[in-house]
Amino acid sequence: MAQAIEREINQLTLKELSLDAAKLWSQIEEASELGEEGKVEQLVQELMGVQDGIETKIDAIAWVVDQLNLDLETWEERKVRVAELHDRVISRRKTQLEQIKRTLIHLHEIGLISDKNIGKERVIEIRDNPPKVANLLVEVDDQDFPDEFRVIKYQANNKAILEAYKSGKDISDVAEITIGKQVRFKVQSATKGRNKKNHN
């Protein structure tokens, strides 16, 4: 009988075990009110088995999460190493391209090649880039800096909004605050484990 119950518990999900535990608690309360001591004892034994099954399921889920996190870390490390290798190759190729371009511009500056250089199939042109602002001679926030050249960007201060929300200020007209849930996997301390066993 006990082995059959254990097999059933092993096959049940954490959700099903939790529902069974709640159901057994209800049955225990009902049997206690009716004074059915024998039934109460039987239900308590079943509840202990279910609770043990719940604890086992929780440990199993946490173990799977640990393995997934470990696997994820391994793949993340591999990804970083591969990315570093690719970055080195890309950087080397970019450097080679820039060197070729700088060499061609230098040859153009000293007059050894023209603006347009024609090969059998390809053409190399030396052209001016679009103009760009290389350096500001006056600080943007300086009063002498012309307003027509200044752009003002507005950005919400989310930190201040959250601080106002936490302090109890009504910010419902300004922003919508959401509070999500997170799952944490912790290892029970030996002290807590002993206290739990002693309590049982």
mmCIF file of C-alpha atoms in Angstrom:
data_model
loop_
_atom_site.group_PDB
_atom_site.id
_atom_site.type_symbol
_atom_site.label_atom_id
_atom_site.label_comp_id
_atom_site.label_asym_id
_atom_site.label_seq_id
_atom_site.Cartn_x
_atom_site.Cartn_y
_atom_site.Cartn_z
ATOM 1 C CA MET A 1 0.000 0.000 0.000
ATOM 2 C CA ALA A 2 2.744 2.424 1.023
ATOM 3 C CA GLN A 3 4.754 1.643 -2.114
ATOM 4 C CA ALA A 4 1.695 2.240 -4.279
ATOM 5 C CA ILE A 5 1.140 5.636 -2.657
ATOM 6 C CA GLU A 6 4.833 6.480 -3.122
ATOM 7 C CA ARG A 7 4.675 5.562 -6.817
ATOM 8 C CA GLU A 8 1.584 7.712 -7.228
ATOM 9 C CA ILE A 9 3.280 10.651 -5.502
ATOM 10 C CA ASN A 10 6.326 10.327 -7.760
ATOM 11 C CA GLN A 11 4.086 10.534 -10.815
ATOM 12 C CA LEU A 12 2.155 13.577 -9.618
ATOM 13 C CA THR A 13 3.183 17.117 -10.496
ATOM 14 C CA LEU A 14 3.942 19.765 -7.901
ATOM 15 C CA LYS A 15 0.588 21.389 -8.659
ATOM 16 C CA GLU A 16 -1.278 18.128 -8.132
ATOM 17 C CA LEU A 17 0.585 17.410 -4.905
ATOM 18 C CA SER A 18 -0.202 20.884 -3.587
ATOM 19 C CA LEU A 19 -3.884 20.421 -4.394
ATOM 20 C CA ASP A 20 -3.853 17.005 -2.697
ATOM 21 C CA ALA A 21 -2.246 18.506 0.400
ATOM 22 C CA ALA A 22 -4.903 21.217 0.597
ATOM 23 C CA LYS A 23 -7.623 18.598 0.168
ATOM 24 C CA LEU A 24 -6.153 16.412 2.915
ATOM 25 C CA TRP A 25 -5.957 19.377 5.295
ATOM 26 C CA SER A 26 -9.643 20.003 4.690
ATOM 27 C CA GLN A 27 -10.456 16.340 5.309
ATOM 28 C CA ILE A 28 -8.395 16.313 8.515
ATOM 29 C CA GLU A 29 -10.262 19.347 9.845
ATOM 30 C CA GLU A 30 -13.589 17.749 8.965
ATOM 31 C CA ALA A 31 -12.658 14.414 10.588
ATOM 32 C CA SER A 32 -11.399 16.222 13.694
ATOM 33 C CA GLU A 33 -14.693 18.043 14.059
ATOM 34 C CA LEU A 34 -16.536 14.718 13.774
ATOM 35 C CA GLY A 35 -14.223 13.113 16.337
ATOM 36 C CA GLU A 36 -13.016 10.409 13.943
ATOM 37 C CA GLU A 37 -9.573 9.957 15.494
ATOM 38 C CA GLY A 38 -8.686 6.876 13.456
ATOM 39 C CA LYS A 39 -9.457 8.607 10.200
ATOM 40 C CA VAL A 40 -7.536 11.691 11.310
ATOM 41 C CA GLU A 41 -4.444 9.590 11.984
ATOM 42 C CA GLN A 42 -4.730 7.941 8.567
ATOM 43 C CA LEU A 43 -5.163 11.299 6.832
ATOM 44 C CA VAL A 44 -2.190 12.759 8.698
ATOM 45 C CA GLN A 45 -0.025 9.870 7.486
ATOM 46 C CA GLU A 46 -1.181 10.498 3.918
ATOM 47 C CA LEU A 47 -0.525 14.215 4.320
ATOM 48 C CA MET A 48 3.005 13.551 5.553
ATOM 49 C CA GLY A 49 3.599 11.400 2.481
ATOM 50 C CA VAL A 50 2.269 14.110 0.194
ATOM 51 C CA GLN A 51 4.339 16.775 1.951
ATOM 52 C CA ASP A 52 7.434 14.619 1.543
ATOM 53 C CA GLY A 53 6.548 14.270 -2.133
ATOM 54 C CA ILE A 54 6.143 18.040 -2.443
ATOM 55 C CA GLU A 55 9.557 18.600 -0.868
ATOM 56 C CA THR A 56 11.093 16.055 -3.240
ATOM 57 C CA LYS A 57 9.456 17.742 -6.229
ATOM 58 C CA ILE A 58 10.692 21.152 -5.079
ATOM 59 C CA ASP A 59 14.238 19.812 -4.726
ATOM 60 C CA ALA A 60 13.981 18.170 -8.151
ATOM 61 C CA ILE A 61 12.785 21.380 -9.800
ATOM 62 C CA ALA A 62 15.545 23.379 -8.114
ATOM 63 C CA TRP A 63 18.118 20.769 -9.217
ATOM 64 C CA VAL A 64 16.929 21.027 -12.830
ATOM 65 C CA VAL A 65 17.195 24.815 -12.609
ATOM 66 C CA ASP A 66 20.752 24.489 -11.261
ATOM 67 C CA GLN A 67 21.696 22.231 -14.167
ATOM 68 C CA LEU A 68 20.111 24.588 -16.685
ATOM 69 C CA ASN A 69 21.942 27.556 -15.179
ATOM 70 C CA LEU A 70 25.219 25.632 -15.284
ATOM 71 C CA ASP A 71 24.596 24.648 -18.889
ATOM 72 C CA LEU A 72 23.671 28.227 -19.712
ATOM 73 C CA GLU A 73 26.874 29.541 -18.138
ATOM 74 C CA THR A 74 28.911 27.048 -20.156
ATOM 75 C CA TRP A 75 27.298 28.115 -23.421
ATOM 76 C CA GLU A 76 27.600 31.788 -22.498
ATOM 77 C CA GLU A 77 31.333 31.296 -21.930
ATOM 78 C CA ARG A 78 31.653 29.511 -25.264
ATOM 79 C CA LYS A 79 29.728 32.301 -26.938
ATOM 80 C CA VAL A 80 32.071 34.893 -25.426
ATOM 81 C CA ARG A 81 35.150 32.998 -26.600
ATOM 82 C CA VAL A 82 33.754 32.584 -30.110
ATOM 83 C CA ALA A 83 32.710 36.247 -30.177
ATOM 84 C CA GLU A 84 36.203 37.293 -29.080
ATOM 85 C CA LEU A 85 37.714 35.223 -31.876
ATOM 86 C CA HIS A 86 35.345 36.763 -34.421
ATOM 87 C CA ASP A 87 35.969 40.249 -33.038
ATOM 88 C CA ARG A 88 39.721 39.809 -33.490
ATOM 89 C CA VAL A 89 39.261 38.701 -37.094
ATOM 90 C CA ILE A 90 36.817 41.534 -37.802
ATOM 91 C CA SER A 91 39.138 44.073 -36.185
ATOM 92 C CA ARG A 92 42.064 42.802 -38.231
ATOM 93 C CA ARG A 93 40.075 43.040 -41.468
ATOM 94 C CA LYS A 94 38.867 46.551 -40.618
ATOM 95 C CA THR A 95 42.435 47.621 -39.910
ATOM 96 C CA GLN A 96 43.567 46.224 -43.247
ATOM 97 C CA LEU A 97 40.770 48.087 -45.050
ATOM 98 C CA GLU A 98 41.587 51.347 -43.296
ATOM 99 C CA GLN A 99 45.260 50.966 -44.137
ATOM 100 C CA ILE A 100 44.433 50.516 -47.829
ATOM 101 C CA LYS A 101 42.136 53.563 -47.782
ATOM 102 C CA ARG A 102 44.684 55.704 -45.932
ATOM 103 C CA THR A 103 47.364 54.670 -48.399
ATOM 104 C CA LEU A 104 45.184 55.608 -51.379
ATOM 105 C CA ILE A 105 44.270 58.966 -49.817
ATOM 106 C CA HIS A 106 47.949 59.642 -49.127
ATOM 107 C CA LEU A 107 48.847 58.804 -52.725
ATOM 108 C CA HIS A 108 46.094 61.168 -53.877
ATOM 109 C CA GLU A 109 47.324 63.949 -51.595
ATOM 110 C CA ILE A 110 50.860 63.762 -52.975
ATOM 111 C CA GLY A 111 49.561 63.638 -56.539
ATOM 112 C CA LEU A 112 50.460 60.080 -57.480
ATOM 113 C CA ILE A 113 46.862 59.078 -58.254
ATOM 114 C CA SER A 114 43.945 61.116 -59.548
ATOM 115 C CA ASP A 115 40.355 61.550 -58.348
ATOM 116 C CA LYS A 116 39.258 58.750 -60.636
ATOM 117 C CA ASN A 117 41.440 55.719 -61.278
ATOM 118 C CA ILE A 118 40.221 53.228 -63.853
ATOM 119 C CA GLY A 119 41.197 49.584 -63.938
ATOM 120 C CA LYS A 120 40.137 46.881 -66.381
ATOM 121 C CA GLU A 121 36.950 46.112 -64.468
ATOM 122 C CA ARG A 122 36.854 48.380 -61.434
ATOM 123 C CA VAL A 123 37.184 52.088 -60.658
ATOM 124 C CA ILE A 124 38.686 53.679 -57.549
ATOM 125 C CA GLU A 125 37.439 57.190 -56.841
ATOM 126 C CA ILE A 126 38.765 59.627 -54.292
ATOM 127 C CA ARG A 127 35.902 61.864 -53.197
ATOM 128 C CA ASP A 128 35.180 64.310 -50.412
ATOM 129 C CA ASN A 129 33.094 63.050 -47.524
ATOM 130 C CA PRO A 130 29.949 64.971 -46.517
ATOM 131 C CA PRO A 131 30.847 67.872 -44.202
ATOM 132 C CA LYS A 132 30.668 67.244 -40.466
ATOM 133 C CA VAL A 133 31.163 69.294 -37.335
ATOM 134 C CA ALA A 134 34.615 68.370 -36.121
ATOM 135 C CA ASN A 135 34.657 70.425 -32.937
ATOM 136 C CA LEU A 136 32.492 72.973 -31.111
ATOM 137 C CA LEU A 137 34.311 76.177 -30.222
ATOM 138 C CA VAL A 138 31.588 77.207 -27.762
ATOM 139 C CA GLU A 139 29.945 74.951 -25.180
ATOM 140 C CA VAL A 140 26.335 74.042 -25.961
ATOM 141 C CA ASP A 141 25.095 75.352 -22.605
ATOM 142 C CA ASP A 142 26.989 78.621 -23.022
ATOM 143 C CA GLN A 143 24.765 81.690 -23.404
ATOM 144 C CA ASP A 144 26.720 82.690 -26.507
ATOM 145 C CA PHE A 145 25.807 79.440 -28.240
ATOM 146 C CA PRO A 146 23.031 80.251 -30.770
ATOM 147 C CA ASP A 147 19.635 78.763 -29.893
ATOM 148 C CA GLU A 148 19.088 77.749 -33.508
ATOM 149 C CA PHE A 149 21.961 75.278 -33.194
ATOM 150 C CA ARG A 150 20.831 73.822 -29.890
ATOM 151 C CA VAL A 151 18.587 70.766 -29.499
ATOM 152 C CA ILE A 152 16.829 70.158 -26.189
ATOM 153 C CA LYS A 153 15.988 66.542 -25.424
ATOM 154 C CA TYR A 154 13.493 65.597 -22.734
ATOM 155 C CA GLN A 155 13.743 62.303 -20.884
ATOM 156 C CA ALA A 156 11.577 60.867 -18.144
ATOM 157 C CA ASN A 157 13.264 60.459 -14.779
ATOM 158 C CA ASN A 158 12.015 56.944 -14.024
ATOM 159 C CA LYS A 159 13.985 56.780 -10.799
ATOM 160 C CA ALA A 160 12.232 59.870 -9.457
ATOM 161 C CA ILE A 161 8.855 58.478 -10.553
ATOM 162 C CA LEU A 162 9.474 55.230 -8.657
ATOM 163 C CA GLU A 163 10.684 57.087 -5.578
ATOM 164 C CA ALA A 164 7.512 59.178 -5.612
ATOM 165 C CA TYR A 165 5.413 56.020 -5.990
ATOM 166 C CA LYS A 166 7.193 54.303 -3.095
ATOM 167 C CA SER A 167 6.680 57.361 -0.899
ATOM 168 C CA GLY A 168 2.923 57.114 -1.467
ATOM 169 C CA LYS A 169 2.523 59.972 -3.914
ATOM 170 C CA ASP A 170 -0.237 59.563 -6.507
ATOM 171 C CA ILE A 171 1.449 59.406 -9.904
ATOM 172 C CA SER A 172 -1.397 57.636 -11.727
ATOM 173 C CA ASP A 173 -1.846 60.622 -14.050
ATOM 174 C CA VAL A 174 1.811 60.489 -15.049
ATOM 175 C CA ALA A 175 2.856 56.857 -15.262
ATOM 176 C CA GLU A 176 1.632 53.302 -14.881
ATOM 177 C CA ILE A 177 3.567 51.230 -12.365
ATOM 178 C CA THR A 178 3.808 47.469 -12.722
ATOM 179 C CA ILE A 179 5.173 45.022 -10.172
ATOM 180 C CA GLY A 180 6.221 41.680 -11.580
ATOM 181 C CA LYS A 181 7.074 38.448 -9.834
ATOM 182 C CA GLN A 182 10.398 36.679 -9.636
ATOM 183 C CA VAL A 183 11.353 33.129 -8.741
ATOM 184 C CA ARG A 184 14.286 32.572 -6.404
ATOM 185 C CA PHE A 185 15.958 29.229 -5.755
ATOM 186 C CA LYS A 186 17.678 29.007 -2.381
ATOM 187 C CA VAL A 187 19.454 26.318 -0.422
ATOM 188 C CA GLN A 188 17.985 25.665 2.999
ATOM 189 C CA SER A 189 20.379 26.120 5.875
ATOM 190 C CA ALA A 190 21.160 23.116 8.044
ATOM 191 C CA THR A 191 19.635 24.891 11.058
ATOM 192 C CA LYS A 192 16.298 25.402 9.330
ATOM 193 C CA GLY A 193 16.266 21.793 8.192
ATOM 194 C CA ARG A 194 16.866 20.526 11.728
ATOM 195 C CA ASN A 195 14.227 22.843 13.186
ATOM 196 C CA LYS A 196 11.719 21.630 10.617
ATOM 197 C CA LYS A 197 12.392 17.979 11.434
ATOM 198 C CA ASN A 198 12.184 18.639 15.161
ATOM 199 C CA HIS A 199 8.907 20.480 14.649
ATOM 200 C CA ASN A 200 7.469 17.533 12.726
#
